PDB file of C-alpha atoms in Angstrom:
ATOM      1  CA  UNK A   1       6.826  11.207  -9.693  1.00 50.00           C
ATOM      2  CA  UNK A   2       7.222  13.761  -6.837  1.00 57.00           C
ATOM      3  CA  UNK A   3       8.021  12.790  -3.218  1.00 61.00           C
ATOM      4  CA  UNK A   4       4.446  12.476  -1.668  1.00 74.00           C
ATOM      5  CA  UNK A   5       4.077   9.379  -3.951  1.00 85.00           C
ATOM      6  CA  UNK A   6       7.189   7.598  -3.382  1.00 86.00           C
ATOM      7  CA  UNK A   7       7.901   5.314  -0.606  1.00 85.00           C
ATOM      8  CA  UNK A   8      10.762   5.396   2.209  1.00 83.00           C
ATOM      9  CA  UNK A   9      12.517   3.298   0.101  1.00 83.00           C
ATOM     10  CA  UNK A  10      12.335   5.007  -3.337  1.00 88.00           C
ATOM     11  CA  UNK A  11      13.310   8.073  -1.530  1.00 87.00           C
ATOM     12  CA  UNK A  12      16.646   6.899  -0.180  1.00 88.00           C
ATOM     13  CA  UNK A  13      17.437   4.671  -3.493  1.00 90.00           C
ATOM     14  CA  UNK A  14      17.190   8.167  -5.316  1.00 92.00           C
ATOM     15  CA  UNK A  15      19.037   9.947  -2.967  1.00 92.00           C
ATOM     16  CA  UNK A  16      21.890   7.366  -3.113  1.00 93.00           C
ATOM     17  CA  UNK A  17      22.228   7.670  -6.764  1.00 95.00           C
ATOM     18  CA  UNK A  18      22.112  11.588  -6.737  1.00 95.00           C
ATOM     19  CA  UNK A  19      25.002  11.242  -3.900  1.00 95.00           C
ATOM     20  CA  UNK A  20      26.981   8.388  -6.183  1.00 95.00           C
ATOM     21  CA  UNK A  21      26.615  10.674  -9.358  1.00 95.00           C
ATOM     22  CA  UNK A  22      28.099  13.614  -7.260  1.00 95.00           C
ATOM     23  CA  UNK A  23      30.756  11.816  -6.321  1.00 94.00           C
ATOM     24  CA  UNK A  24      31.453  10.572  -9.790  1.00 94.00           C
ATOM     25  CA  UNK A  25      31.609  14.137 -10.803  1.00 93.00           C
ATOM     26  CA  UNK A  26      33.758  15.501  -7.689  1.00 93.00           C
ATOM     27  CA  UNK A  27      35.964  12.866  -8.033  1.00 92.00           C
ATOM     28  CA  UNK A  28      39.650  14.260  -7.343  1.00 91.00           C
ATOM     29  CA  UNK A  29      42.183  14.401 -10.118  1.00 90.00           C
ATOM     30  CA  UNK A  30      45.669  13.162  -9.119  1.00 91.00           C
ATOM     31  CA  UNK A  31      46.504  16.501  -7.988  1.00 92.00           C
ATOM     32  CA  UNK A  32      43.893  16.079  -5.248  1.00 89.00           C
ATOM     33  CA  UNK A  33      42.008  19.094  -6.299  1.00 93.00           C
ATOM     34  CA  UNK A  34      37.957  18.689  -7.856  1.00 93.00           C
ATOM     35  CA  UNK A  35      37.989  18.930 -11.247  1.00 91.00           C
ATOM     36  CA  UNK A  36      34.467  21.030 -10.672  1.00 92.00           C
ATOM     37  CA  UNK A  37      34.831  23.218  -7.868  1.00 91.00           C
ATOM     38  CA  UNK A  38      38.861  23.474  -8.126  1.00 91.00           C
ATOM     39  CA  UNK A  39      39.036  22.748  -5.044  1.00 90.00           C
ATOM     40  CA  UNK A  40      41.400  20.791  -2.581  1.00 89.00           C
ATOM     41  CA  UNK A  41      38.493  20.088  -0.392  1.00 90.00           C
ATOM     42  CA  UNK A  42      35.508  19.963  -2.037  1.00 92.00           C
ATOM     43  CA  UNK A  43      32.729  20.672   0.369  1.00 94.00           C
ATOM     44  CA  UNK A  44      30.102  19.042  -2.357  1.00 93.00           C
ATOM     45  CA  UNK A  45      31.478  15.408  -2.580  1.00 94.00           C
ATOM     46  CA  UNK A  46      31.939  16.006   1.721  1.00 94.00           C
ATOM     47  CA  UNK A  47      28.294  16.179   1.536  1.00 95.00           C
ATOM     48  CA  UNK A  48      27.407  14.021  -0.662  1.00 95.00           C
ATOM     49  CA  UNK A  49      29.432  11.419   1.215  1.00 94.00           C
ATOM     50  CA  UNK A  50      27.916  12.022   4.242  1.00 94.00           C
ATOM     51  CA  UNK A  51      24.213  11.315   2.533  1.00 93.00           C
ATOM     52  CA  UNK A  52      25.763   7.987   1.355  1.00 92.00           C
ATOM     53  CA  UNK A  53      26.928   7.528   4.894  1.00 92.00           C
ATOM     54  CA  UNK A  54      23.737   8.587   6.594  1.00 89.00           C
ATOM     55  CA  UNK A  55      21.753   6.514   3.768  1.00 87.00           C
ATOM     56  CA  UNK A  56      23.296   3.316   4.259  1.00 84.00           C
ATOM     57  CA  UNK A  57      23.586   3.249   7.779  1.00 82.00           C
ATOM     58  CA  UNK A  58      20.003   4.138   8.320  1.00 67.00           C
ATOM     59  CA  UNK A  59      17.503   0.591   8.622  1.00 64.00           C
ATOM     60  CA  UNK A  60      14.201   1.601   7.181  1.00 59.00           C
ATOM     61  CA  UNK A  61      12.585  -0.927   8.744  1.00 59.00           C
ATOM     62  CA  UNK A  62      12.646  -2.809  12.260  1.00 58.00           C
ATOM     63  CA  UNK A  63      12.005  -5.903  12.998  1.00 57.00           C
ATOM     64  CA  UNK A  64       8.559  -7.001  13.916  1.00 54.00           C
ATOM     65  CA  UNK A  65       7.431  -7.155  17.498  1.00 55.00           C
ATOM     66  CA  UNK A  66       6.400 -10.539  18.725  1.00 56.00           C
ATOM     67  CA  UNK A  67       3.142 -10.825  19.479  1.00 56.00           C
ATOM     68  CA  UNK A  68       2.431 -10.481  23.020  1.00 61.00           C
ATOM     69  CA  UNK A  69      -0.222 -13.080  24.640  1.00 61.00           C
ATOM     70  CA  UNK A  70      -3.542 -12.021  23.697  1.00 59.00           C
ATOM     71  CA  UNK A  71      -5.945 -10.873  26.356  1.00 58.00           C
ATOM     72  CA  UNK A  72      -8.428 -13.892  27.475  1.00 62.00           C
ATOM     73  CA  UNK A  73     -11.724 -11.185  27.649  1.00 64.00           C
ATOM     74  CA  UNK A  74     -12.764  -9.516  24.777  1.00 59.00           C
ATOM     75  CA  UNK A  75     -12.346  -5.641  25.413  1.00 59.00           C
ATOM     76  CA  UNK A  76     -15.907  -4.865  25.644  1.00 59.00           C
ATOM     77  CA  UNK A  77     -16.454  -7.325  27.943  1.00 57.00           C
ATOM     78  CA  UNK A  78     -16.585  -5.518  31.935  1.00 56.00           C
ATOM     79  CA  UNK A  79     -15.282  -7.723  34.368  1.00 53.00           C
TER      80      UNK A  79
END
């Protein structure tokens, strides 16, 4: 499936696994240095933290709104 079809959701669940399975891969060894980029401060896992940051604080959805009082004329109605 390609992005127009997926929903808010599906699109952040993917992008938290893509950022997870960076990480995975980025991981430092005990030397502190990314096995991948050689790296003592790898600038991909950086970013792909900050996508799982941004992801998970991020609320797709908001409460609902209470509904207000309704009106007592219909809106076609002239007064």
């Amino acid at each position: 499936m390609t992005a127009p079809f997926l929903s808010l959701a599906q699109i952040r669940n993917r992008l938290i696994l893509t950022a997870r399975w960076v990480l995975r891969d980025h991981q430092p060894a005990p030397d502190g240095r990314c096995p991948t980029c050689r790296t003592a401060h790898c600038r991909v896992a950086a970013a792909a933290r900050d996508v799982l940051r941004t992801a998970t604080e991020l609320q797709l959805w908001r409460p609902a709104a209470q509904p207000t009082e309704p009106d007592r004329e219909e809106p076609w109605q002239t007064r």
